[in-house]
Coordinates of C-alpha atoms and ligand atoms in Angstrom, one line a residue:
M1 CA -28.5 23.8 -13.7
Q2 CA -27.4 20.3 -12.5
I3 CA -25.2 18.2 -14.7
E4 CA -24.3 14.5 -14.6
V5 CA -20.7 13.5 -14.0
K6 CA -18.8 10.3 -13.6
A7 CA -17.0 10.0 -10.2
A8 CA -15.2 7.4 -8.0
V9 CA -17.2 7.0 -4.8
S10 CA -16.3 5.3 -1.5
H11 CA -19.5 3.9 0.1
A12 CA -18.2 2.1 3.1
P13 CA -14.9 1.1 4.7
G14 CA -13.4 -2.0 3.2
E15 CA -15.2 -1.7 -0.2
P16 CA -13.4 -0.8 -3.4
A17 CA -14.2 2.5 -5.1
R18 CA -17.2 2.5 -7.4
I19 CA -17.5 4.5 -10.6
E20 CA -20.9 6.1 -10.6
T21 CA -22.8 8.8 -12.4
L22 CA -23.7 11.6 -9.9
R23 CA -25.6 14.8 -10.2
L24 CA -23.5 17.9 -9.7
A25 CA -25.1 21.2 -8.6
A26 CA -24.3 24.5 -10.4
P27 CA -21.7 26.6 -8.6
G28 CA -23.4 28.8 -5.9
P29 CA -22.2 32.1 -4.5
G30 CA -18.4 32.1 -4.2
E31 CA -18.1 28.7 -5.9
V32 CA -16.4 27.5 -9.1
Q33 CA -17.0 24.5 -11.3
V34 CA -13.8 22.9 -12.5
R35 CA -13.4 20.5 -15.4
L36 CA -10.7 18.2 -14.0
Q37 CA -8.0 17.0 -16.3
A38 CA -5.8 15.0 -13.9
A39 CA -5.9 13.8 -10.3
G40 CA -3.3 12.1 -8.1
L41 CA -4.0 9.1 -5.8
C42 CA -2.8 9.9 -2.3
H43 CA -2.5 7.6 0.7
S44 CA -5.3 9.5 2.5
D45 CA -7.8 8.4 -0.2
L46 CA -6.8 4.8 0.5
M47 CA -7.3 5.4 4.3
V48 CA -10.9 6.5 3.5
L49 CA -11.4 3.3 1.4
E50 CA -10.1 1.2 4.2
G51 CA -11.8 3.0 7.0
G52 CA -8.8 4.3 8.9
F53 CA -9.1 8.0 8.3
P54 CA -8.4 9.9 11.5
E55 CA -11.3 11.6 13.3
V56 CA -10.4 15.1 12.4
D57 CA -13.7 16.7 13.0
G58 CA -14.2 16.7 16.8
G59 CA -14.1 12.9 16.8
R60 CA -17.0 12.5 14.4
P61 CA -16.6 9.4 12.2
F62 CA -15.9 9.9 8.6
R63 CA -19.0 10.6 6.5
Y64 CA -19.7 8.1 3.7
P65 CA -20.5 8.1 0.8
T66 CA -17.9 10.4 -0.5
V67 CA -16.3 11.3 -3.8
L68 CA -12.7 10.5 -3.3
G69 CA -9.7 12.6 -4.4
H70 CA -8.0 15.6 -3.0
E71 CA -5.2 16.2 -5.6
G72 CA -6.5 17.7 -8.9
A73 CA -5.8 20.1 -11.7
G74 CA -8.0 21.3 -14.5
V75 CA -9.6 24.4 -16.0
V76 CA -12.3 26.7 -14.7
E77 CA -15.6 25.8 -16.4
S78 CA -18.0 28.4 -14.8
C79 CA -18.1 30.7 -11.8
G80 CA -21.0 31.3 -9.4
P81 CA -22.1 34.7 -8.3
G82 CA -19.6 36.9 -6.6
V83 CA -16.5 35.1 -7.7
S84 CA -13.7 37.4 -8.6
G85 CA -10.2 36.5 -9.8
F86 CA -11.2 33.5 -11.9
E87 CA -12.6 33.2 -15.4
P88 CA -13.7 30.2 -17.5
G89 CA -10.6 28.7 -19.1
D90 CA -8.2 29.5 -16.3
P91 CA -5.8 26.6 -15.5
V92 CA -6.1 25.8 -11.8
L93 CA -5.0 23.3 -9.2
L94 CA -7.1 22.4 -6.2
F95 CA -5.7 22.8 -2.8
A96 CA -7.3 21.1 0.2
A97 CA -6.8 23.9 2.6
P98 CA -10.2 25.5 3.2
H99 CA -9.8 28.8 5.2
C100 CA -12.3 31.4 6.2
G101 CA -10.0 34.4 6.1
E102 CA -11.5 35.7 9.4
C103 CA -10.6 33.5 12.3
P104 CA -7.5 34.4 14.5
L105 CA -5.4 31.8 12.7
C106 CA -6.2 33.1 9.2
R107 CA -5.6 36.7 10.4
S108 CA -2.2 35.7 11.7
G109 CA -1.4 34.3 8.2
R110 CA -1.7 30.7 9.2
T111 CA -4.5 29.9 6.8
N112 CA -3.2 26.3 6.5
V113 CA -4.6 25.6 10.0
C114 CA -7.7 27.7 9.9
T115 CA -10.2 26.6 12.6
H116 CA -12.8 26.0 10.0
T117 CA -10.6 23.6 7.9
F118 CA -12.0 20.5 9.4
V119 CA -15.6 21.6 9.2
H120 CA -15.0 22.2 5.5
L121 CA -13.1 18.9 5.1
Q122 CA -16.4 17.1 5.9
N123 CA -18.2 19.5 3.6
P124 CA -21.7 19.6 5.0
A125 CA -22.8 21.5 1.8
A126 CA -22.3 18.5 -0.5
R127 CA -22.7 19.5 -4.1
F128 CA -22.8 15.9 -5.5
S129 CA -25.9 13.7 -5.1
R130 CA -27.1 10.3 -6.2
N131 CA -30.8 9.4 -6.3
G132 CA -31.5 12.5 -4.3
E133 CA -29.0 11.5 -1.5
P134 CA -26.0 13.8 -0.9
V135 CA -22.5 12.5 -1.6
S136 CA -19.8 14.4 0.2
Q137 CA -16.5 15.6 -1.3
F138 CA -13.4 14.2 0.4
C139 CA -11.3 17.2 1.7
G140 CA -14.1 19.4 0.3
L141 CA -12.8 18.7 -3.2
G142 CA -13.7 15.3 -4.7
T143 CA -11.3 15.4 -7.5
F144 CA -11.8 11.8 -8.8
A145 CA -14.6 13.1 -11.0
E146 CA -15.0 14.6 -14.4
R147 CA -16.0 17.9 -12.8
T148 CA -16.4 19.2 -9.3
V149 CA -17.7 22.4 -7.6
V150 CA -15.5 24.0 -4.9
P151 CA -15.2 27.3 -3.1
A152 CA -13.0 29.7 -5.0
E153 CA -10.5 29.9 -2.2
L154 CA -9.5 26.3 -2.8
L155 CA -8.3 27.1 -6.2
V156 CA -4.8 28.3 -7.2
R157 CA -4.3 29.7 -10.7
I158 CA -1.3 28.1 -12.3
R159 CA 1.0 29.0 -15.2
P160 CA -0.5 27.7 -18.4
E161 CA 2.7 25.9 -19.4
M162 CA 2.4 23.7 -16.2
P163 CA 1.0 20.3 -17.3
A164 CA -2.1 19.3 -15.4
D165 CA -0.9 15.8 -14.7
R166 CA 2.1 17.1 -12.8
A167 CA 0.3 20.1 -11.3
C168 CA -2.3 17.9 -9.5
Y169 CA 0.4 16.2 -7.4
I170 CA 1.4 19.6 -6.0
G171 CA -2.0 19.9 -4.4
C172 CA -1.1 17.4 -1.6
G173 CA 1.9 15.0 -1.9
V174 CA 4.5 17.4 -3.2
T175 CA 3.5 20.3 -1.0
T176 CA 3.2 18.1 2.1
G177 CA 6.7 16.8 1.6
V178 CA 8.6 19.7 0.2
G179 CA 6.7 22.1 2.4
A180 CA 7.5 20.1 5.6
A181 CA 11.2 20.7 5.0
V182 CA 11.1 24.2 3.5
F183 CA 8.1 25.9 5.1
S184 CA 7.4 24.0 8.4
A185 CA 10.9 23.0 9.6
E186 CA 12.7 25.8 7.7
V187 CA 15.6 23.4 7.2
R188 CA 18.9 25.3 7.3
A189 CA 21.7 25.1 4.7
G190 CA 24.4 22.7 5.8
S191 CA 22.2 20.7 8.2
S192 CA 21.5 17.0 8.5
V193 CA 18.1 15.5 7.8
A194 CA 16.6 12.0 8.3
V195 CA 13.5 11.0 6.5
F196 CA 11.5 7.9 7.7
G197 CA 9.3 6.4 4.9
L198 CA 10.1 7.1 1.3
G199 CA 6.6 7.1 -0.3
G200 CA 5.3 10.0 -2.4
V201 CA 5.6 12.3 0.6
G202 CA 8.9 11.2 2.1
L203 CA 10.7 11.4 -1.3
N204 CA 9.4 15.0 -1.5
V205 CA 10.8 15.8 1.9
I206 CA 14.1 14.7 0.5
Q207 CA 13.7 17.1 -2.4
G208 CA 12.7 19.9 0.0
A209 CA 15.8 19.2 2.2
R210 CA 18.0 19.4 -0.8
L211 CA 16.4 22.6 -2.0
A212 CA 16.9 24.1 1.5
G213 CA 20.6 23.2 1.3
A214 CA 20.9 20.3 3.7
T215 CA 24.2 18.5 3.2
T216 CA 23.4 15.1 4.9
I217 CA 20.1 13.6 3.8
I218 CA 19.3 10.1 5.1
G219 CA 16.4 8.2 3.6
I220 CA 15.0 5.2 5.5
D221 CA 12.6 2.7 4.0
R222 CA 11.9 -1.0 4.1
N223 CA 11.7 -1.2 0.3
P224 CA 15.2 -1.5 -1.2
A225 CA 13.9 -0.3 -4.5
R226 CA 13.5 3.2 -3.0
E227 CA 17.2 3.7 -2.7
A228 CA 17.9 4.7 -6.3
I229 CA 15.1 7.2 -6.6
A230 CA 15.9 8.7 -3.1
R231 CA 19.5 9.2 -4.2
K232 CA 18.4 10.8 -7.5
L233 CA 16.3 13.3 -5.6
G234 CA 19.1 14.3 -3.2
A235 CA 19.5 11.6 -0.5
T236 CA 23.2 11.2 0.5
H237 CA 22.6 8.0 2.5
F238 CA 20.0 5.2 2.4
L239 CA 19.2 2.9 5.4
L240 CA 17.2 -0.3 4.7
A241 CA 14.7 -0.7 7.6
T242 CA 14.4 -4.4 8.7
P243 CA 12.4 -5.8 11.6
N244 CA 15.7 -5.9 13.6
S245 CA 17.5 -2.8 12.5
N246 CA 17.9 0.2 14.7
P247 CA 17.7 3.4 12.6
V248 CA 18.2 5.5 15.7
E249 CA 21.8 4.4 16.2
A250 CA 22.5 4.3 12.5
V251 CA 21.3 7.9 12.0
Q252 CA 23.3 9.1 15.0
A253 CA 26.4 7.4 13.7
L254 CA 26.0 9.1 10.3
T255 CA 25.4 12.6 11.8
A256 CA 27.9 12.9 14.6
G257 CA 25.3 12.4 17.4
G258 CA 22.0 13.0 15.8
A259 CA 20.2 14.6 12.9
D260 CA 19.3 18.3 13.0
Y261 CA 15.9 17.5 11.6
S262 CA 13.8 14.3 11.1
F263 CA 10.5 13.7 9.4
E264 CA 8.2 10.7 9.9
C265 CA 6.2 10.2 6.7
V266 CA 4.4 7.0 7.4
G267 CA 2.1 7.5 10.4
N268 CA 3.7 4.6 12.2
L269 CA 3.9 5.0 16.0
Q270 CA 7.2 3.2 16.4
L271 CA 8.7 5.2 13.6
I272 CA 7.4 8.5 15.0
R273 CA 9.3 7.6 18.2
Q274 CA 12.5 6.6 16.4
A275 CA 12.3 9.8 14.3
L276 CA 12.3 11.9 17.5
E277 CA 15.0 9.9 19.2
C278 CA 17.5 9.9 16.3
T279 CA 17.7 13.7 16.3
H280 CA 20.5 15.5 18.1
F281 CA 19.7 16.3 21.8
A282 CA 19.6 20.0 22.6
W283 CA 18.2 21.1 19.2
G284 CA 16.9 18.3 17.1
L285 CA 13.5 18.9 15.5
S286 CA 11.3 16.0 14.5
L287 CA 8.1 16.6 12.5
I288 CA 5.2 14.2 12.2
V289 CA 4.1 14.3 8.6
G290 CA 2.4 10.9 8.0
A291 CA -1.2 10.5 9.2
A292 CA -1.3 8.0 12.1
P293 CA -4.3 5.7 12.5
A294 CA -7.4 7.0 14.3
G295 CA -7.2 7.0 18.1
K296 CA -3.5 6.0 18.4
E297 CA -1.1 7.8 20.8
V298 CA 2.6 8.3 20.7
A299 CA 5.2 7.9 23.5
T300 CA 8.8 8.7 24.4
L301 CA 10.7 9.3 27.6
P302 CA 10.0 12.9 28.8
F303 CA 13.8 13.2 29.2
N304 CA 14.1 13.3 25.4
L305 CA 12.1 16.5 25.3
M306 CA 13.7 18.0 28.5
M307 CA 17.1 17.6 26.8
G308 CA 15.9 19.9 24.0
R309 CA 14.7 17.5 21.3
R310 CA 11.6 19.1 19.8
W311 CA 8.5 17.3 18.6
G312 CA 6.2 18.9 16.1
G313 CA 4.2 18.2 13.0
S314 CA 3.4 19.6 9.6
W315 CA 0.0 19.8 7.9
L316 CA 0.0 20.2 4.2
G317 CA 3.6 21.3 4.4
G318 CA 2.6 24.5 6.2
A319 CA 1.9 26.0 2.8
R320 CA -0.4 28.8 2.0
P321 CA -2.0 28.9 -1.4
R322 CA 0.5 31.5 -2.6
D323 CA 3.4 29.1 -1.8
L324 CA 2.2 26.6 -4.4
G325 CA 3.2 29.0 -7.2
K326 CA 6.8 28.7 -5.9
L327 CA 6.7 24.9 -6.2
I328 CA 5.4 25.2 -9.8
D329 CA 8.2 27.7 -10.6
W330 CA 10.7 25.2 -9.2
Y331 CA 9.3 22.4 -11.3
L332 CA 9.4 24.5 -14.5
E333 CA 12.9 25.6 -13.7
G334 CA 14.0 22.0 -13.4
Q335 CA 14.8 22.2 -9.6
L336 CA 11.9 20.0 -8.5
N337 CA 11.6 16.5 -10.0
L338 CA 8.0 15.3 -10.4
D339 CA 8.4 13.3 -13.6
D340 CA 10.3 10.5 -11.9
L341 CA 7.8 10.3 -9.1
I342 CA 4.7 9.9 -11.3
T343 CA 5.2 6.3 -12.1
H344 CA 1.7 5.2 -13.3
R345 CA -1.2 6.8 -15.2
F346 CA -4.8 5.3 -15.2
R347 CA -8.2 6.2 -16.4
L348 CA -10.9 6.9 -13.9
D349 CA -12.4 3.4 -14.2
E350 CA -9.0 1.8 -13.5
I351 CA -8.7 3.5 -10.1
N352 CA -8.7 0.4 -7.9
R353 CA -5.7 -0.9 -9.8
G354 CA -4.0 2.3 -8.8
F355 CA -4.8 1.6 -5.1
E356 CA -3.4 -1.9 -5.5
L357 CA -0.1 -0.6 -6.7
M358 CA 0.0 1.9 -3.9
K359 CA -0.5 -0.9 -1.3
S360 CA 2.1 -3.1 -2.9
G361 CA 4.6 -0.2 -3.0
E362 CA 5.1 -0.7 -6.8
S363 CA 3.9 2.9 -7.6
I364 CA 5.2 6.1 -6.1
R365 CA 2.4 8.3 -7.5
S366 CA -0.4 7.2 -9.8
V367 CA -2.3 9.9 -11.6
L368 CA -5.7 9.6 -13.1
T369 CA -6.2 11.3 -16.5
L370 CA -9.8 12.5 -16.6
Ligands
ZN1 ZN1 -3.0 13.7 0.3
ZN2 ZN1 -9.9 30.8 9.3

């Protein structure tokens, strides 16, 4: 049976999100309907609104209209045929890492980069509709809605004591940041780390570096207000980026020749280059974490790579669904700080205010309470 739900929909690039009443299909085989309680606003949602989302699906343009939102937590409302492992009432978080379980990458354990991920991200089997026309679900989730229907493999059951308005943030921002340091780079104890861009993701890279035991953690941002929170989360140094500053030299000066690891968390081509070049030659590892605009290319002198600097990237923190439980444990044990990062809370119909604060840099993470 179809039901009606309120959702935030992006219709075309450059237009604000609209709150609309959509039809939501009943969960089909292998699918689960989730009653959402909280959803985080991530920069990728803003990219969809502004029309700059990268062509991830073989270069096909992004498909509008779409229900925005890819961080969410709530409870299982009902399960379609053949779903095992979930029951109505289970607290869950949604994780935008669709995986088939059968392709060579899934079989090798790298479900986070399953070949089918990007097909699912565009979600051809849209479960939302309006006036009979399909409305897709961003990242296959569509969490800015009262309820959504998703494949069961996109759900992670969470400890009941984990509050939904913190759990939702783990679905993308926290995992992307903490995971980039802990799972993708496997930062080693005693090492030095430089983090470019201290938004919701970069600040979590700092936490991840601290949890991994890094002893020099340099945060770089153009917003001086980010210094205090960066230091609270584990940064040992803060560099204020200005149009004329040279973070490469500054990082090398603080790390005896270059950082062991660096992370670019903005998606800015110049910063991606600086992040590579500030690492130590012979072993420095620089990971691209921020999503760069569609169609753009990065450059550096080949010599930088010949001399042993390594360039890589991290998608969703290299995390598998089972890794998310670890992050929840860290939060509940007081090792992972989420409370200071969730700076604003809004109702669904206030969503565009949340995007304004994201653009102005006033918020770190805004959470919708649904
Ligand atoms: Zn995100
Ligand atoms: Zn797969």
